[in-house]
XYZ file of C-alpha atoms in Angstrom:
447
model
C 110.928 93.539 109.591
C 111.318 97.299 109.251
C 111.138 97.034 105.471
C 108.435 94.815 105.425
C 104.793 95.695 105.562
C 102.785 93.569 108.426
C 100.159 91.372 106.860
C 97.744 89.007 108.427
C 94.595 87.238 107.695
C 91.183 86.751 109.831
C 90.086 83.019 110.434
C 93.299 81.810 110.424
C 94.635 78.439 109.870
C 94.725 75.221 112.712
C 97.571 76.244 114.710
C 98.214 72.595 115.304
C 98.750 71.424 111.585
C 102.016 72.545 110.256
C 101.473 72.015 106.696
C 98.184 74.443 107.112
C 100.476 77.281 108.621
C 103.338 76.839 105.845
C 100.265 76.919 103.266
C 99.269 80.794 105.168
C 102.764 81.573 105.604
C 103.610 81.287 101.514
C 100.610 83.470 100.992
C 102.849 86.479 102.048
C 101.660 86.196 105.801
C 104.029 87.242 108.779
C 101.621 87.427 111.378
C 99.603 84.663 112.510
C 96.692 85.234 114.656
C 96.029 82.770 117.761
C 92.535 82.091 118.046
C 90.721 79.984 120.458
C 88.988 78.601 117.241
C 90.933 75.364 117.299
C 92.771 75.493 120.830
C 91.381 77.047 124.106
C 93.777 79.721 125.775
C 92.618 78.733 129.415
C 92.737 75.303 131.159
C 92.064 75.542 134.703
C 92.760 79.060 134.987
C 95.999 78.587 133.402
C 97.460 78.445 129.764
C 96.797 74.962 128.043
C 99.675 73.135 126.892
C 98.092 73.066 123.591
C 97.809 76.813 123.150
C 101.503 76.951 124.474
C 102.272 73.948 121.546
C 100.190 76.100 119.177
C 102.484 79.495 119.878
C 105.540 77.171 119.208
C 104.179 75.961 115.805
C 103.420 79.325 114.367
C 106.877 80.550 115.433
C 108.502 77.061 114.208
C 107.167 78.245 110.684
C 108.787 81.988 110.839
C 106.031 83.798 111.999
C 105.074 85.998 114.625
C 102.033 85.110 117.136
C 99.450 87.973 117.933
C 97.317 86.714 120.426
C 93.722 87.414 119.923
C 90.954 88.261 122.272
C 88.522 86.024 121.027
C 85.433 87.785 122.999
C 86.596 91.625 122.429
C 86.435 91.130 126.703
C 88.212 93.633 128.768
C 88.397 91.013 131.494
C 90.070 88.295 128.930
C 93.208 88.177 130.396
C 91.895 88.973 134.110
C 88.768 87.591 135.366
C 88.182 87.078 138.859
C 85.212 85.198 138.757
C 83.242 82.741 135.662
C 81.794 85.259 133.544
C 79.560 85.353 130.231
C 78.648 88.044 127.849
C 77.919 88.825 124.493
C 80.232 89.433 121.586
C 77.931 91.264 118.971
C 75.240 88.911 119.333
C 77.283 85.989 120.284
C 77.060 84.181 123.566
C 79.978 83.522 125.248
C 81.736 81.914 128.811
C 84.570 82.491 130.264
C 86.430 81.038 133.265
C 88.570 82.546 135.493
C 92.171 83.318 134.709
C 94.638 85.533 136.075
C 97.552 85.665 132.974
C 100.226 87.951 133.511
C 103.962 87.228 132.094
C 103.061 83.949 130.443
C 103.909 84.680 127.053
C 107.174 86.611 127.613
C 108.764 82.717 127.421
C 107.844 82.986 123.646
C 109.890 85.382 121.444
C 107.421 84.871 118.612
C 104.435 86.587 120.577
C 105.105 90.110 119.413
C 101.534 91.539 119.498
C 98.047 91.338 120.582
C 94.674 91.461 118.626
C 92.620 93.293 121.513
C 89.337 93.744 119.679
C 87.442 94.432 116.495
C 84.787 96.870 115.688
C 84.419 98.173 119.297
C 82.020 100.828 119.865
C 82.925 104.604 120.911
C 81.497 104.308 124.279
C 79.278 101.936 125.958
C 75.613 101.764 125.145
C 72.739 102.342 127.261
C 70.532 99.889 128.111
C 67.772 101.632 125.782
C 68.936 103.192 122.303
C 65.784 104.265 120.285
C 66.479 102.843 117.515
C 64.152 100.004 116.313
C 66.682 97.756 114.296
C 69.334 97.763 117.396
C 69.292 94.665 119.409
C 68.445 94.841 123.051
C 72.185 94.013 124.501
C 73.769 96.131 122.388
C 75.097 97.486 125.815
C 76.854 94.432 126.928
C 79.421 94.928 123.309
C 83.023 96.163 123.615
C 83.377 99.959 123.592
C 86.755 102.146 123.967
C 86.246 103.298 127.516
C 85.869 99.555 128.733
C 88.790 98.380 126.666
C 91.308 100.671 128.872
C 91.748 97.706 131.041
C 93.492 95.893 128.126
C 95.813 98.809 127.256
C 96.567 99.201 131.340
C 97.307 94.905 131.125
C 99.550 95.432 128.582
C 101.201 98.570 129.521
C 102.332 96.447 132.441
C 103.368 92.672 131.547
C 103.951 93.432 127.506
C 105.119 97.208 127.301
C 106.825 96.333 124.230
C 104.239 94.108 122.165
C 102.260 95.447 119.307
C 98.506 96.572 120.248
C 96.065 96.244 117.502
C 92.475 97.012 116.875
C 90.216 96.832 113.876
C 87.248 99.157 113.336
C 84.141 99.482 111.387
C 83.597 101.441 108.379
C 82.005 105.080 108.354
C 78.685 104.026 107.146
C 78.110 101.778 110.856
C 77.203 104.731 112.315
C 75.525 102.880 115.222
C 78.965 102.652 116.357
C 79.022 106.509 117.039
C 75.476 107.372 118.092
C 75.087 110.996 119.211
C 75.083 111.235 122.759
C 74.153 114.362 125.344
C 72.989 116.015 122.234
C 76.207 116.035 120.184
C 76.422 114.703 116.968
C 79.520 112.745 115.850
C 81.122 112.021 112.357
C 83.207 109.127 111.218
C 86.684 111.314 112.240
C 85.216 112.051 115.449
C 84.832 108.148 116.220
C 88.261 107.629 115.114
C 89.716 110.196 117.151
C 87.995 109.246 120.393
C 90.069 105.769 119.595
C 93.339 107.593 119.401
C 92.480 109.821 122.710
C 91.138 106.841 124.881
C 93.374 104.111 123.446
C 96.332 104.682 121.541
C 97.589 107.794 123.728
C 97.245 105.795 126.642
C 99.939 103.040 125.542
C 103.340 103.265 126.439
C 106.236 103.092 124.081
C 104.817 100.197 121.980
C 103.968 99.538 118.459
C 100.527 100.194 117.873
C 97.845 100.551 114.737
C 94.926 102.662 113.594
C 93.144 99.991 111.131
C 89.456 99.863 109.830
C 87.503 97.376 107.086
C 85.594 98.729 104.219
C 85.346 96.465 101.572
C 84.975 98.225 98.075
C 83.639 95.428 95.774
C 79.837 94.851 96.401
C 78.568 96.308 93.189
C 78.762 94.783 89.795
C 81.611 96.814 88.244
C 82.460 99.671 90.523
C 84.330 101.086 93.591
C 82.326 101.721 96.711
C 81.930 105.541 96.993
C 82.576 105.638 100.372
C 85.643 103.466 100.384
C 87.895 106.374 99.177
C 86.365 108.515 101.699
C 86.853 106.099 104.750
C 90.740 105.529 104.098
C 91.316 109.138 103.336
C 89.564 109.771 106.939
C 91.503 107.339 108.901
C 94.987 108.129 107.231
C 94.158 111.810 108.251
C 93.604 110.679 111.667
C 96.867 108.477 111.928
C 98.879 111.652 110.660
C 97.483 113.852 113.149
C 97.930 111.652 115.754
C 101.924 110.711 114.656
C 102.442 114.304 114.115
C 102.634 114.910 117.892
C 103.266 111.244 119.331
C 107.028 110.304 120.070
C 109.138 107.875 117.926
C 108.554 105.485 120.184
C 104.353 105.853 120.116
C 103.747 105.753 116.326
C 100.849 104.381 115.145
C 100.241 102.135 111.946
C 97.680 103.322 109.371
C 96.318 99.622 108.198
C 93.393 98.533 106.412
C 91.273 95.521 105.593
C 91.661 93.848 102.237
C 88.459 92.110 100.906
C 89.278 88.351 100.214
C 85.724 86.930 100.413
C 82.202 87.406 98.743
C 80.854 90.853 100.185
C 77.453 91.164 100.515
C 75.610 94.648 101.180
C 73.910 95.172 104.312
C 71.303 97.294 102.811
C 69.858 95.271 99.621
C 70.727 92.241 97.698
C 73.892 93.643 95.813
C 76.997 90.676 96.398
C 80.301 90.139 94.506
C 83.139 87.887 95.042
C 87.084 88.072 94.387
C 87.621 87.170 90.733
C 90.961 88.160 89.974
C 94.309 89.120 91.536
C 93.894 92.954 90.037
C 90.732 93.293 92.791
C 93.538 92.804 95.346
C 96.195 94.598 94.160
C 94.272 97.702 93.923
C 92.788 97.750 97.379
C 96.499 97.179 98.537
C 97.901 100.004 96.376
C 95.225 102.251 97.358
C 96.136 101.761 100.866
C 99.927 102.109 100.753
C 99.128 105.538 98.448
C 97.812 106.601 101.545
C 100.795 105.610 103.990
C 98.972 101.810 104.887
C 101.975 99.365 105.897
C 99.482 97.168 107.825
C 96.973 94.688 105.886
C 94.329 92.712 107.461
C 93.117 89.906 105.048
C 89.090 88.899 105.527
C 89.125 86.254 105.355
C 91.622 83.060 105.406
C 89.235 80.443 105.979
C 85.659 80.564 104.911
C 83.261 81.156 107.846
C 80.802 78.585 107.102
C 79.187 79.296 103.740
C 78.342 82.841 104.756
C 81.681 84.158 104.054
C 83.361 82.314 101.087
C 87.532 83.358 102.026
C 90.581 82.303 100.353
C 90.002 78.531 101.501
C 86.598 77.116 100.568
C 84.210 75.751 103.653
C 86.322 72.571 102.910
C 89.653 74.002 103.505
C 90.711 73.717 100.063
C 92.138 76.528 97.798
C 89.622 78.796 96.398
C 91.289 82.132 95.598
C 94.599 81.726 97.140
C 96.307 81.979 93.902
C 94.794 85.497 93.105
C 95.791 86.594 96.385
C 99.132 85.157 96.424
C 99.798 86.743 93.101
C 98.787 89.962 94.095
C 100.503 90.091 97.126
C 103.798 89.114 95.571
C 103.228 92.240 92.867
C 102.643 94.424 95.705
C 105.737 93.021 97.968
C 108.011 94.990 95.661
C 107.006 98.502 96.532
C 107.535 97.674 100.441
C 111.230 98.356 100.791
C 110.752 101.434 98.720
C 107.985 103.062 100.538
C 109.608 102.183 103.934
C 111.889 105.022 103.298
C 109.318 107.609 102.756
C 106.538 109.501 104.929
C 103.095 109.971 103.650
C 101.423 113.111 103.963
C 98.259 112.407 102.286
C 96.704 111.953 98.591
C 94.493 113.258 95.851
C 92.097 112.209 93.055
C 92.696 113.267 89.334
C 89.533 112.275 87.586
C 89.772 110.602 84.232
C 90.327 112.861 80.701
C 88.691 109.376 78.809
C 86.320 108.392 81.354
C 85.240 109.138 85.359
C 83.832 106.187 86.988
C 84.224 107.744 90.726
C 83.246 110.995 90.565
C 80.775 110.651 93.707
C 83.711 108.907 95.497
C 86.029 112.467 94.899
C 82.965 114.542 95.892
C 82.648 112.868 99.212
C 86.371 113.009 99.549
C 87.447 116.132 98.449
C 87.999 118.116 101.485
C 90.620 115.403 102.551
C 92.478 115.618 99.378
C 96.092 117.099 100.210
C 97.537 119.713 98.064
C 99.926 118.707 95.546
C 103.214 119.957 95.249
C 104.859 121.363 91.894
C 103.543 117.869 90.073
C 101.035 117.927 87.303
C 98.977 114.705 86.745
C 96.595 113.910 83.713
C 95.231 110.245 83.397
C 92.339 108.935 80.877
C 91.028 106.962 83.801
C 90.625 108.195 87.550
C 94.100 108.412 89.306
C 94.799 108.388 93.078
C 98.155 110.351 93.720
C 99.705 109.573 96.717
C 102.121 111.788 98.340
C 105.382 111.253 99.868
C 108.202 112.769 101.394
C 111.798 111.774 102.411
C 113.606 114.875 103.820
C 113.587 117.471 100.919
C 112.983 114.617 98.716
C 109.117 114.496 96.821
C 107.713 111.140 95.669
C 104.149 109.919 94.364
C 102.753 106.678 94.054
C 99.939 106.686 90.941
C 96.893 103.882 91.420
C 94.976 103.236 88.370
C 91.781 103.726 90.690
C 88.992 102.421 88.574
C 87.473 98.917 88.895
C 89.643 96.227 87.395
C 86.854 94.679 86.449
C 86.465 97.297 83.739
C 89.888 96.594 82.528
C 90.452 99.658 81.953
C 94.342 100.696 80.885
C 95.022 104.367 81.608
C 97.998 106.678 80.057
C 99.207 108.723 82.838
C 101.005 112.196 81.913
C 103.306 113.616 84.630
C 104.891 117.389 84.356
C 106.509 119.444 87.006
C 108.635 122.315 87.063
C 110.929 121.678 84.157
C 112.083 118.276 85.392
C 113.730 116.463 82.679
C 114.371 112.723 84.247
C 112.555 110.884 87.077
C 113.061 107.456 88.799
C 110.431 104.989 88.135
C 109.330 102.080 90.157
C 106.994 99.667 88.203
C 106.161 96.116 87.961
C 109.083 95.038 90.019
C 111.770 97.144 88.198
C 113.562 100.737 88.817
C 114.074 102.862 85.565
C 114.838 106.486 84.733
C 112.328 108.330 82.274
C 113.691 111.198 80.219
C 110.785 114.144 79.511
C 109.461 114.445 75.981
C 108.235 118.179 75.628
C 108.902 118.365 79.027
C 106.399 115.441 80.147
C 106.529 111.726 81.212
C 104.277 109.221 80.270
C 103.202 106.140 82.303
C 100.891 103.622 81.433
C 98.838 101.878 84.427
C 97.511 98.592 83.927
C 94.368 97.529 85.651
C 94.985 97.177 89.168
C 98.295 98.286 89.043
C 100.657 101.277 90.416
C 103.668 103.242 89.868
C 106.022 105.192 92.146
C 107.920 107.836 91.074
C 110.683 110.290 92.340
C 112.725 113.089 91.163
């Protein structure tokens, strides 16, 4: 797995159906979440037989199993009495359980998805924001979820610890407190300090969701800012963490019809390039974990990769994108990300607002000079003294803008190019190299 990135999807297939599991795996997934959508985890205080059979089914299909905390509840694995709660407005009940080492007999259980979109801290019962619901104080928060960290440290010290975070626009998750105002970087840094640093000697993630395709023919302007912010926080943490405590930077991939929470805008995925562009953007900034939202449709509210009846909807598009992107996984696995920056298009720039918003997060370019007809994201990497770059066509693929990229740098006359599944050597012409980036595509160069 060291040369393969982590891929999983929310709303996974029914784990009791081997055919559905195989179809899911063929999409390129190497992790299957085990939820309680189709099987209950606990029966009479113990792990249920169906749940154990579900683990074995996923294992038999050749995938890792990550146990999903269904209610984002700190007591999910260890609860002395019957409990009721609210999972972001959805009421739930849990029967008592005291789970310890039951999963160790299943080698396929390699991780835990502990919570989704937790709050920075537990909110008080009274919040002076009219639109926030009265039960916000019941929702999951970092300070509450430390119990999950301690439980995993004790019983599954080597297992992966995964949580996913809100985008920056969800500022209700990091409200001012005691007169202090927080920003998105503060929010993610709090997760590092409260959760990641508490974990001991295991894989862990810093992952966020931000879905870029909501407007008709453009990338949401906060997409780049959020990804660069999270990547920065992950790099800062890893710079001080021991090798066994390093965090994987991850992003969610939009594979559903997204709707704006502010107005009537909505947009569906219509081509593979919309998916590959997201993955390449994350990869250029160091992402090695991709969480697809979503595999099965959530009723008719979120049409996903499969339709509400379980039939393929955009399956072929997502698979095509994933297969293209997989070429870069073993290549990038040998390099360390140090950030990225944007180059405005010389012919047309559609993402000026995004660049202005994210400018302070740009890394300083090395000796390379980049020009492109359309906006180009330049991801910067190192491997010892070697420098490398990932170039991404950062224009909404629906515009079908093919961009000619020109590179130059310090008299270099030859570079190695990885693109479209092939490796080649380019010779400079008049000290410059020309590369063409199709919509939704990327290239990786070293010299």
